[in-house]
XYZ file of C-alpha atoms in Angstrom:
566
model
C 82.723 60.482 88.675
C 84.696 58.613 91.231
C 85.295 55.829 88.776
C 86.363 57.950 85.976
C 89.318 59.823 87.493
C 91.350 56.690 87.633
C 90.734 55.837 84.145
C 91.284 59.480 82.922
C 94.781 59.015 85.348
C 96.059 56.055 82.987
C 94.547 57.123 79.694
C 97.394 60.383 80.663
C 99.784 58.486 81.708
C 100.187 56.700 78.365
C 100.464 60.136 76.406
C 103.632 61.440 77.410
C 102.474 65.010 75.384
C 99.183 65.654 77.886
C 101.702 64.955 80.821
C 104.330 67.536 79.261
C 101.268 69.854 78.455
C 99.955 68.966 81.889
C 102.956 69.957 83.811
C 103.353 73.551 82.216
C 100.286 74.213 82.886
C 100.354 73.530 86.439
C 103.581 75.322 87.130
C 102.422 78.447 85.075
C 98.686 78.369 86.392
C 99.994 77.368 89.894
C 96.912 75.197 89.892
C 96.593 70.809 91.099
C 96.959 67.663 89.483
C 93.216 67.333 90.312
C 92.080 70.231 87.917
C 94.057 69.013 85.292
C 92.810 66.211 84.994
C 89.418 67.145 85.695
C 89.409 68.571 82.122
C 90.909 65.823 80.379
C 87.941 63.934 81.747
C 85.913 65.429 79.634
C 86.347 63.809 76.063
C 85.986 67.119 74.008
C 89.198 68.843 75.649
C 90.833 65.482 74.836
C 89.900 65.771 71.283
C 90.808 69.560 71.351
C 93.958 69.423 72.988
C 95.292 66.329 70.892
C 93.673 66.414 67.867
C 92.894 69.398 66.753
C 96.508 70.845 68.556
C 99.065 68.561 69.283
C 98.119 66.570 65.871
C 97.004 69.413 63.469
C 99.951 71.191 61.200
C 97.796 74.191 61.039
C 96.915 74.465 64.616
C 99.488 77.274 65.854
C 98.263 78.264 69.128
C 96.157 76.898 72.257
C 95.114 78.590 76.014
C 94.350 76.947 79.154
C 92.561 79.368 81.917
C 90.726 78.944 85.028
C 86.942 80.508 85.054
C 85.615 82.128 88.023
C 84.272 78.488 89.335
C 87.613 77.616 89.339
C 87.421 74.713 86.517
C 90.263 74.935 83.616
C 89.151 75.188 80.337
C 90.919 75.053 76.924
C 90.179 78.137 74.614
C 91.580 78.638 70.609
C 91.743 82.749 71.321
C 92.630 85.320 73.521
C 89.640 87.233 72.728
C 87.865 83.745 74.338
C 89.259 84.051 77.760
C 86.997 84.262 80.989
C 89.215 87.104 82.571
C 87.213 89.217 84.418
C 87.344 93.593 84.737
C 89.535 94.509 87.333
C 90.629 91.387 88.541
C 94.691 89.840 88.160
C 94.145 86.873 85.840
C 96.793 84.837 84.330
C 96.463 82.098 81.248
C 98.907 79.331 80.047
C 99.340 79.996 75.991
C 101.109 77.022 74.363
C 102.388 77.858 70.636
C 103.208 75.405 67.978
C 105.946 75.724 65.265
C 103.677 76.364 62.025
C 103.831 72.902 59.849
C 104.738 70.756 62.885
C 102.492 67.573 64.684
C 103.939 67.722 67.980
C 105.191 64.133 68.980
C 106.727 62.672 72.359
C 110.207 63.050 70.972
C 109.791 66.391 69.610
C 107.502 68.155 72.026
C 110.330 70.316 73.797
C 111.370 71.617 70.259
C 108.051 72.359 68.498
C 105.956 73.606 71.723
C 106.870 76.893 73.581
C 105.044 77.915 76.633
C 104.305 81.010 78.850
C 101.896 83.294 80.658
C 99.413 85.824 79.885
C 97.788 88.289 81.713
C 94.670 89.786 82.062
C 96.083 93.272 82.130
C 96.884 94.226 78.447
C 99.822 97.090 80.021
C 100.990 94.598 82.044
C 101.422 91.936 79.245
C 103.630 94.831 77.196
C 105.968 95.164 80.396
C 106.261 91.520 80.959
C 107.197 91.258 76.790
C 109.446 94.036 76.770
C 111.359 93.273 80.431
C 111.912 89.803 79.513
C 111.862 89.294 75.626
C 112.882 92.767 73.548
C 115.066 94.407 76.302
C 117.151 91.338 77.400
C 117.790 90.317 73.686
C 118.814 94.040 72.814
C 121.142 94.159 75.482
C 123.103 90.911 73.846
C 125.741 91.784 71.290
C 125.680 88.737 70.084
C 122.077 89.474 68.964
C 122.857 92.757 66.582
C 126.184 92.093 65.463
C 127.134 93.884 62.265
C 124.931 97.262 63.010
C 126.550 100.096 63.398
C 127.510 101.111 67.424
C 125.501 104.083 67.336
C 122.194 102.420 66.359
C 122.391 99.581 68.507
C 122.838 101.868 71.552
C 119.761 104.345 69.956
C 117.437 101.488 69.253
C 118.326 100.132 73.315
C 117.559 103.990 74.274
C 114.150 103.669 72.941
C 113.135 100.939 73.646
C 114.380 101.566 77.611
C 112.315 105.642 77.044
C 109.352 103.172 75.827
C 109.814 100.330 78.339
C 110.017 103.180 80.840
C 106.429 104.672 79.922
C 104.681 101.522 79.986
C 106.052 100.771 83.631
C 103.955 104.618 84.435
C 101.108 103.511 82.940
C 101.034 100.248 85.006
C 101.830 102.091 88.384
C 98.526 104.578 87.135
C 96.577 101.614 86.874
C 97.134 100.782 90.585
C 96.488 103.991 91.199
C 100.198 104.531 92.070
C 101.406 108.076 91.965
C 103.647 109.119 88.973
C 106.651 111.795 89.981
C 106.544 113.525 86.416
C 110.099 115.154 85.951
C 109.651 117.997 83.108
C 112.029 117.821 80.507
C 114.826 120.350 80.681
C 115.883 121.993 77.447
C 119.400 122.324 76.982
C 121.179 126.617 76.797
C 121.101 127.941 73.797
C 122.017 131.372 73.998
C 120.509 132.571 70.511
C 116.950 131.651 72.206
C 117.599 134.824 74.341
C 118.250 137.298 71.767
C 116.082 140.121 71.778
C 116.414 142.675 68.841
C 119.675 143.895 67.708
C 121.039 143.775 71.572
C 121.899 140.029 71.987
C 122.224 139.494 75.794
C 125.413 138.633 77.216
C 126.282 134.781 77.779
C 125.845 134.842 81.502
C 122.792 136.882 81.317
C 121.631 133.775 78.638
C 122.443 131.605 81.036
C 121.022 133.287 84.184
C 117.912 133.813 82.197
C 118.113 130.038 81.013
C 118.359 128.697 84.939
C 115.698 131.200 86.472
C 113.697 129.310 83.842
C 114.772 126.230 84.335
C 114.313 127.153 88.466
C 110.813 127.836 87.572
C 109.943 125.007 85.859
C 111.147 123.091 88.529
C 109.427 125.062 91.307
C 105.645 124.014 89.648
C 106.915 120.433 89.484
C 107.639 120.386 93.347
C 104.146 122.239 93.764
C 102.417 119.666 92.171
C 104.168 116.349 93.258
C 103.488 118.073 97.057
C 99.176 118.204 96.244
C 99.852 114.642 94.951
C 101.695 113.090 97.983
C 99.581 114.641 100.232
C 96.100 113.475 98.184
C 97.638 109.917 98.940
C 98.523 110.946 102.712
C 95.269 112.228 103.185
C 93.297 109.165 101.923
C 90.704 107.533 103.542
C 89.698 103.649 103.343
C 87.478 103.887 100.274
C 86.664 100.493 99.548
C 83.041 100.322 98.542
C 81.806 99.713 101.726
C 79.953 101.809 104.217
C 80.824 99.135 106.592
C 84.147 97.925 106.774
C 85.357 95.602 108.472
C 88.981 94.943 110.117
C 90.320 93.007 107.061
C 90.099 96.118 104.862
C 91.966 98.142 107.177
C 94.570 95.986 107.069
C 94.630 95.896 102.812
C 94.190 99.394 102.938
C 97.180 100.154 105.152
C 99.605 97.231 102.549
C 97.924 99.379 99.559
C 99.172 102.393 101.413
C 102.417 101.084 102.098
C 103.386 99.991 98.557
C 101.844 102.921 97.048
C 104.087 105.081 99.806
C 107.198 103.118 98.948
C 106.529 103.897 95.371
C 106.411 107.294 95.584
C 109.975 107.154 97.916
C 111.584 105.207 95.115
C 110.909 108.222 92.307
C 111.625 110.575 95.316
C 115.542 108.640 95.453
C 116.400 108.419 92.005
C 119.035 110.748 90.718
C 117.183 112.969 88.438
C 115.144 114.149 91.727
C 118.517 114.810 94.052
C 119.796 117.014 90.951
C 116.474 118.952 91.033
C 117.233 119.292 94.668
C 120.677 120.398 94.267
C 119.439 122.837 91.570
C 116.850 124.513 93.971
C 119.379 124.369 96.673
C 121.896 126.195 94.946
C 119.289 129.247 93.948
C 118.075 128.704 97.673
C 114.664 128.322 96.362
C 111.660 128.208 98.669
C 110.623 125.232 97.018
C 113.736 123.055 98.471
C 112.730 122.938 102.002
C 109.257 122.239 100.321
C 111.365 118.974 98.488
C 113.062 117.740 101.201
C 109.577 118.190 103.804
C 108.078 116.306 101.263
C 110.137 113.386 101.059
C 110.162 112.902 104.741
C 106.642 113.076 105.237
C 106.483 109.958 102.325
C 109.369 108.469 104.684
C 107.215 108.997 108.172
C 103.980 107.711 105.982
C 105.709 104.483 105.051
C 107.026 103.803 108.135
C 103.623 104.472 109.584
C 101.924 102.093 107.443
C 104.216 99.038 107.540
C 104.057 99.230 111.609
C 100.035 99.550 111.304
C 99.789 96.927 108.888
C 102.048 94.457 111.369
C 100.253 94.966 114.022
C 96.798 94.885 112.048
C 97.916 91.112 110.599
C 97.145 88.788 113.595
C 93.523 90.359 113.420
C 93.179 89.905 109.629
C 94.580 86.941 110.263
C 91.829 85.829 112.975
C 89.021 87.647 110.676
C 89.991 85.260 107.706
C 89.416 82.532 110.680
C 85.832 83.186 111.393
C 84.669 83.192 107.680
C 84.602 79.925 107.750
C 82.857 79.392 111.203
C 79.652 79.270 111.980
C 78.483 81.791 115.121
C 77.591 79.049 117.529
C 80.441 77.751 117.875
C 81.911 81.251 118.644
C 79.225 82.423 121.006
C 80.414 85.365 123.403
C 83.965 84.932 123.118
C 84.331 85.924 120.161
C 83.309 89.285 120.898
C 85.743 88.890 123.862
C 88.522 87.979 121.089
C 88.145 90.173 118.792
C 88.099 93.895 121.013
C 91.469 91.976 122.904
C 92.856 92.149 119.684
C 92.358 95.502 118.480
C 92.997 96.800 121.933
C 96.216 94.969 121.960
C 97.361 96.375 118.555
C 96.169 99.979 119.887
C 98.524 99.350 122.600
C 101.522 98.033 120.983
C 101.343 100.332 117.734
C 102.775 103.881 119.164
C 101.541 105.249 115.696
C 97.840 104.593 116.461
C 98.226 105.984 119.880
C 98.956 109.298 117.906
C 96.393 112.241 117.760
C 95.942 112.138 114.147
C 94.390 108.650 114.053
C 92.413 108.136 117.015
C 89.729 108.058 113.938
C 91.655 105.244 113.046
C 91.043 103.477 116.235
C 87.525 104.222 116.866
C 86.378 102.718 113.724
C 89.190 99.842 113.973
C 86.790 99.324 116.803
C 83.339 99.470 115.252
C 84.445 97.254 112.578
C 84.211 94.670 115.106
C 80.641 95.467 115.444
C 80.824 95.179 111.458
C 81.934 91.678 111.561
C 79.401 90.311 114.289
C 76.851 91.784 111.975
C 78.090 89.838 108.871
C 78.730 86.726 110.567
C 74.863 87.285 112.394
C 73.413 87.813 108.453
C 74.969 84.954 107.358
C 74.145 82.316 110.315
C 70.113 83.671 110.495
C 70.019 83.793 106.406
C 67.033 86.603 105.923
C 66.091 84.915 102.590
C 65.002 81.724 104.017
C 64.569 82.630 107.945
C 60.929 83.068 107.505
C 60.264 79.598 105.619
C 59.387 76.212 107.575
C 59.318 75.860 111.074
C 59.819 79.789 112.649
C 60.372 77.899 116.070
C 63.994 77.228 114.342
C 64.357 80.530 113.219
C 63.511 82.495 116.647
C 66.064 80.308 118.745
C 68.720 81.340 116.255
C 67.564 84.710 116.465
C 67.855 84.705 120.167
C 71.202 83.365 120.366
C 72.029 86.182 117.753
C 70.456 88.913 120.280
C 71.888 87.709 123.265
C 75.915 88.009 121.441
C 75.085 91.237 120.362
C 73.952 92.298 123.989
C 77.260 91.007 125.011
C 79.106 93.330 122.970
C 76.955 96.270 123.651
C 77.552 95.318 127.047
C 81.218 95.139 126.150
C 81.572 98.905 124.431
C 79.708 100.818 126.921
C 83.540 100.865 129.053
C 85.149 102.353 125.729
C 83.880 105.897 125.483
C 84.857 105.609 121.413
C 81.873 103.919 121.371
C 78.866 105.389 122.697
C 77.121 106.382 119.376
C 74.349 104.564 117.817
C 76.171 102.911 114.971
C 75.542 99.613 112.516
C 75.501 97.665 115.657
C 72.196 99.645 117.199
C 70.348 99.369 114.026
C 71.103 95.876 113.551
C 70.005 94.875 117.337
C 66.651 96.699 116.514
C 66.628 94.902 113.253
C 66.359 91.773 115.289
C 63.834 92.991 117.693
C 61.340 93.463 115.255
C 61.322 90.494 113.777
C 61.324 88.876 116.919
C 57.838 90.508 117.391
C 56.881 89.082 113.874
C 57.953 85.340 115.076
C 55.753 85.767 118.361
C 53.048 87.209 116.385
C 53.047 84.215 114.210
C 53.201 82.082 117.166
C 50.518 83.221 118.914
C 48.386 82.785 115.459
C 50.068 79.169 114.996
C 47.862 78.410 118.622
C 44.910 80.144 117.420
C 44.632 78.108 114.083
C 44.837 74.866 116.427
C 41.471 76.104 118.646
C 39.051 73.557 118.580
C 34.904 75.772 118.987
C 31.898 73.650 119.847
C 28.304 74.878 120.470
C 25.196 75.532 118.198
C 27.670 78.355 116.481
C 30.816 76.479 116.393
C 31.461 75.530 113.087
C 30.663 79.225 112.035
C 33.103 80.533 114.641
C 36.133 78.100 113.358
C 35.208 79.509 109.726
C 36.206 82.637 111.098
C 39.124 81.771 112.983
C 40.618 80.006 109.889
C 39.995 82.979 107.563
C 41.582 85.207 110.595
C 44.943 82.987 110.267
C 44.730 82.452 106.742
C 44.805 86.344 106.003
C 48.077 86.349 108.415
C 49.419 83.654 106.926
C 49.441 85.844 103.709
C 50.904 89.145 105.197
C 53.612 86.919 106.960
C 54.509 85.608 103.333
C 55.531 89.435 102.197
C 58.781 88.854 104.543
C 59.198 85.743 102.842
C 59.209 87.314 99.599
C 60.171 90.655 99.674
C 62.921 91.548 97.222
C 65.331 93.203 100.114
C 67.102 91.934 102.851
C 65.414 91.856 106.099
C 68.840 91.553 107.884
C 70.145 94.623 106.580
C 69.644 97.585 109.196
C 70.189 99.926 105.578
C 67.093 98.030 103.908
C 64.327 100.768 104.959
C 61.579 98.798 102.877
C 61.098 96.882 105.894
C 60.038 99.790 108.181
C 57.461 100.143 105.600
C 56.336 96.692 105.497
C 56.095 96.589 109.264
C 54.291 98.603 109.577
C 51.778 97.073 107.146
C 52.118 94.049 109.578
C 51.145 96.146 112.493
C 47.942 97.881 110.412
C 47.078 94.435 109.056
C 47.604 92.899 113.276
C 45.600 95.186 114.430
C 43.094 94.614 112.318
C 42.695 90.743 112.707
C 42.987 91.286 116.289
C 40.061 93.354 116.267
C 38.189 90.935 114.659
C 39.702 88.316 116.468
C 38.381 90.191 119.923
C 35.095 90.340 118.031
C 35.012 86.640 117.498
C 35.296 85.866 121.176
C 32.809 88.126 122.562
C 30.167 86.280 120.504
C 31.561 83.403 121.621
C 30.972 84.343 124.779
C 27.375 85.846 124.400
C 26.373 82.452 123.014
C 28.053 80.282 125.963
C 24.324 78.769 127.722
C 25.752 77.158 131.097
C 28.487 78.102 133.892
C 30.739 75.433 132.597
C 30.843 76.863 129.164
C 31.356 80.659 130.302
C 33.816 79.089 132.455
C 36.756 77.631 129.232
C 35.605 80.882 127.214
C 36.987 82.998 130.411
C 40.032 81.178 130.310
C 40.568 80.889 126.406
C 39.816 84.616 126.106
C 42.382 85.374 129.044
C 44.996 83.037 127.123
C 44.340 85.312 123.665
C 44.416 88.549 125.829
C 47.540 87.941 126.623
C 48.672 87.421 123.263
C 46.957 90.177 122.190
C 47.393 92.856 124.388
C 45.869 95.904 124.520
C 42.593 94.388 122.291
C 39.829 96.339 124.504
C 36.823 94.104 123.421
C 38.493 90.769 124.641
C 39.533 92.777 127.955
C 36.402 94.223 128.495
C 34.529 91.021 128.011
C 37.320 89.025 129.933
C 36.630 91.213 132.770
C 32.665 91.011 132.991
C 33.383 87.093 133.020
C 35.534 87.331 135.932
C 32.963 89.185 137.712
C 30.511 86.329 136.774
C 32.299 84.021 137.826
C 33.429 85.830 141.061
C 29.325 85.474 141.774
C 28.473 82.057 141.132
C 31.602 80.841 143.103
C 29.879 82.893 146.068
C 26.407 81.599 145.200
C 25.007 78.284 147.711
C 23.865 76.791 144.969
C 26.918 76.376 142.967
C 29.245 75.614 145.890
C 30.910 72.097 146.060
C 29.801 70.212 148.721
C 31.684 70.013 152.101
């Protein structure tokens, strides 16, 4: 590949179209040189781009996008393109005048360029703000219509421009101030019967209508607002960590100064001059309103400024590894909330000292994350496990630090994420020793009349470990996730299956034992079966028999016979 590029370099260099085409779509797709050429260095984009394009008269039309692996790709329809739901996407389209080869000379007059986006709403606003609307608003442009059409045409198309810029704030989830319309008086819409009312009783009748309207419009833009005050961080995650407070409180912020913008326009201050002039409840309600959305943006923007440097530092550590962090990160990261605590006087109010207490568990969050993705639970239990439980211990001891390091921050003291996780790690830490203690067992070399029987048992006892220790391996959940509860079940199917080899295991050494003929022989089956008793603890035969050995022994080092000369 590293020879290619070069070639692919000059080969582009001598068609001045791919370096016109190239150049478009680099500024529109804000992507490198690098990608770009990337796909000319594969021959069938070539052919694509210039032959069937650039060269065909009845080739019209031609998109470059970048997939989700980030590689640019040439597609022949929009229906083609690899945008994905719910994510901002953007294409280069490149059209061609119908009947035309595009040339070097003529490429600026037969090619025209521009974006698309993956949000259909978002592709009408961008067409009507900077194609219909612009070109409606030149004279030049409808010259010879009559006055009046030209300016009802621009009305409609601004009314229609208008409700596609709602229906892209809805799908940010951006609150919509809905003024209702207003009819205009008409006093014969208040007669009743043959007594028509008077014109000021029309028109009182017309503006306690109008006043009503208006009232249930205030009523509901208040539950609204305060659904968007009253928000939570709902991102998906039962976990968050300090990054997504920070995008929640910008999301916040521009959904707060969106609202503040309807709540400024003029229509709104004459529905506040209408309520104030019939000194309607509902005024007080207006004007409370709009400085709570004042107070909330404020709030926000000085929450997300001091909330950056951590984001910031988060962003950091993704692409760090946790031994180079060790215990200062922990350190680092509770300075930094603390410090934005500090400096913040709006998280130092009442109202979001929930704020703070989770700003500070998301630190626990993070460690967690960062702990998953150094120990890897998928592959933790393949190869050597001596690897596996030194990471694991330098994972334990850095969470100790930062329990350590919330028990002076009385927010804290709750078993949280942090807890589960560190218990998590302890019992697979039992599961590595286990398999350690086996690993020695399987290298235990039995002599005697009965030895090769014995070994046959010994092997069989590892082998049958061997195979519960693979149902870690292969079990379809993470082991590293404190949420997965499969693993409490399949621990304790280790712990059945343990007990049960180390029964037979105890079994296996007390014949050993029984069949031992001399002192010397009693003598390394003592000291083997004290070495398994302590890997096995609480095994009752191998105790038991250990015991009566050491009282054996205890004898014949007292006997004359047995006693090494002086």
């Amino acid at each position: 590949m590293a020879t290619e590029e070069p070639v692919v370099a000059v080969a582009t260099a001598k068609d001045a179209r791919l370096d016109h085409v190239g150049g478009l779509v680099q500024i529109i797709l804000r992507c490198s040189e690098e990608k770009w050429l990337k796909l000319l260095a594969v021959e069938d984009n070539r052919t694509q781009l210039t032959t069937h394009f650039l060269d065909d008269p009845n080739s019209e039309c031609i998109f470059v996008a970048e997939s989700s692996g980030g590689v640019l790709g040439l597609y022949t329809s929009s229906a083609n393109l690899p945008f994905a739901a719910g994510k901002q996407q953007k294409a280069a389209f490149f059209l061609k005048v119908p009947g035309a080869v595009a040339t070097a000379e003529n490429m600026r007059l037969v090619i025209s360029c521009g974006d698309l986006f993956s949000s259909t709403v978002e592709q009408l606003q961008a067409f009507l703000d900077y194609a219909v609307i612009p070109t409606l608003c030149n004279p030049s442009c409808h010259e010879g219509w009559a006055k009046e059409r030209a300016n009802d045409l621009l009305t409609s198309f601004r009314a229609f421009r208008s409700i596609v810029a709602r229906g892209v704030a809805q799908s940010k989830n951006h609150v919509i101030i809905s003024v209702p319309p207003i009819h205009p008086f008409e006093p014969s819409a208040y007669a009743r019967g043959n007594h028509p009312p008077s014109m000021e009783e029309a028109k009182e009748a017309w503006m306690q209508e109008t006043v009503s309207i208006l009232e249930s419009s205030v009523r509901h833009w208040s539950e609204q607002i305060q659904e968007v005050l009253d928000e939570g961080l709902h991102s998906g995650k039962h976990y968050p960590q300090p990054s997504d407070y920070y995008k929640f409180f910008c999301h916040r912020r521009k959904s707060l100064l969106f609202i503040r913008q309807q709540l400024r326009s003029e229509s709104l201050e004459l529905i506040s001059d209408i309520l104030q002039s019939k000194n309607s409840p509902r005024d007080a309600e207006l004007k409370d309103l709009i400085k709570k959305v004042e107070d909330g943006v404020t709030e926000a923007e000085k929450i997300r400024k001091h909330l950056f440097p951590l984001h910031r530092r988060c962003k950091d550590l993704e692409a760090k590894d946790l031994p180079r962090l060790r215990k200062y990160l922990v350190d680092g990261l509770l300075r930094m909330v603390r410090e934005a605590v500090e400096h913040c006087d709006v998280l130092q109010l009442p109202h979001n000292a929930g704020v703070v207490s989770k700003l500070y568990a998301s630190v626990s969050h993070i460690l967690v994350r960062l702990s998953q993705q150094f120990l890897d639970g998928a592959t933790m239990f393949r190869g050597e496990l001596d690897d596996s439980e030194q990471r694991l211990d330098l994972v334990l001891s850095v969470m100790d630090y930062m329990r350590n390091s919330r028990t002076s921050n009385t927010l804290l003291e709750r078993y949280d994420r942090l807890e589960m996780f560190v218990q998590r790690l302890k019992a697979i830490k039992v599961v590595f020793e286990t398999s350690s203690a086996f690993l020695r067992l399987a290298k235990t070399e039995v002599g005697g009349i009965h030895g090769h029987v014995t070994a046959i048992q010994i092997k069989q006892i590892y082998d049958e470990f061997q195979e519960q220790l693979v149902t870690f391996d292969k079990c379809p959940y993470d082991v590293l996730e404190p949420d997965a509860q499969e693993f409490d079940t399949d621990m304790e199917k280790f712990r059945k299956k343990i007990r049960d080899l180390d029964g037979r295991l105890g079994s296996v050494i007390k014949g050993c034992i029984l069949d031992c003929c001399n002192v010397e022989s009693m003598t390394k089956t003592h000291i083997k079966s004290l070495v398994y008793g302590r890997l096995f603890e609480g095994n009752a035969r191998i105790s038991a028999v250990a015991e009566r050995i050491g009282h054996a022994n205890h004898f014949l080092e007292r006997s004359p016979a047995v006693r090494p000369s002086q």
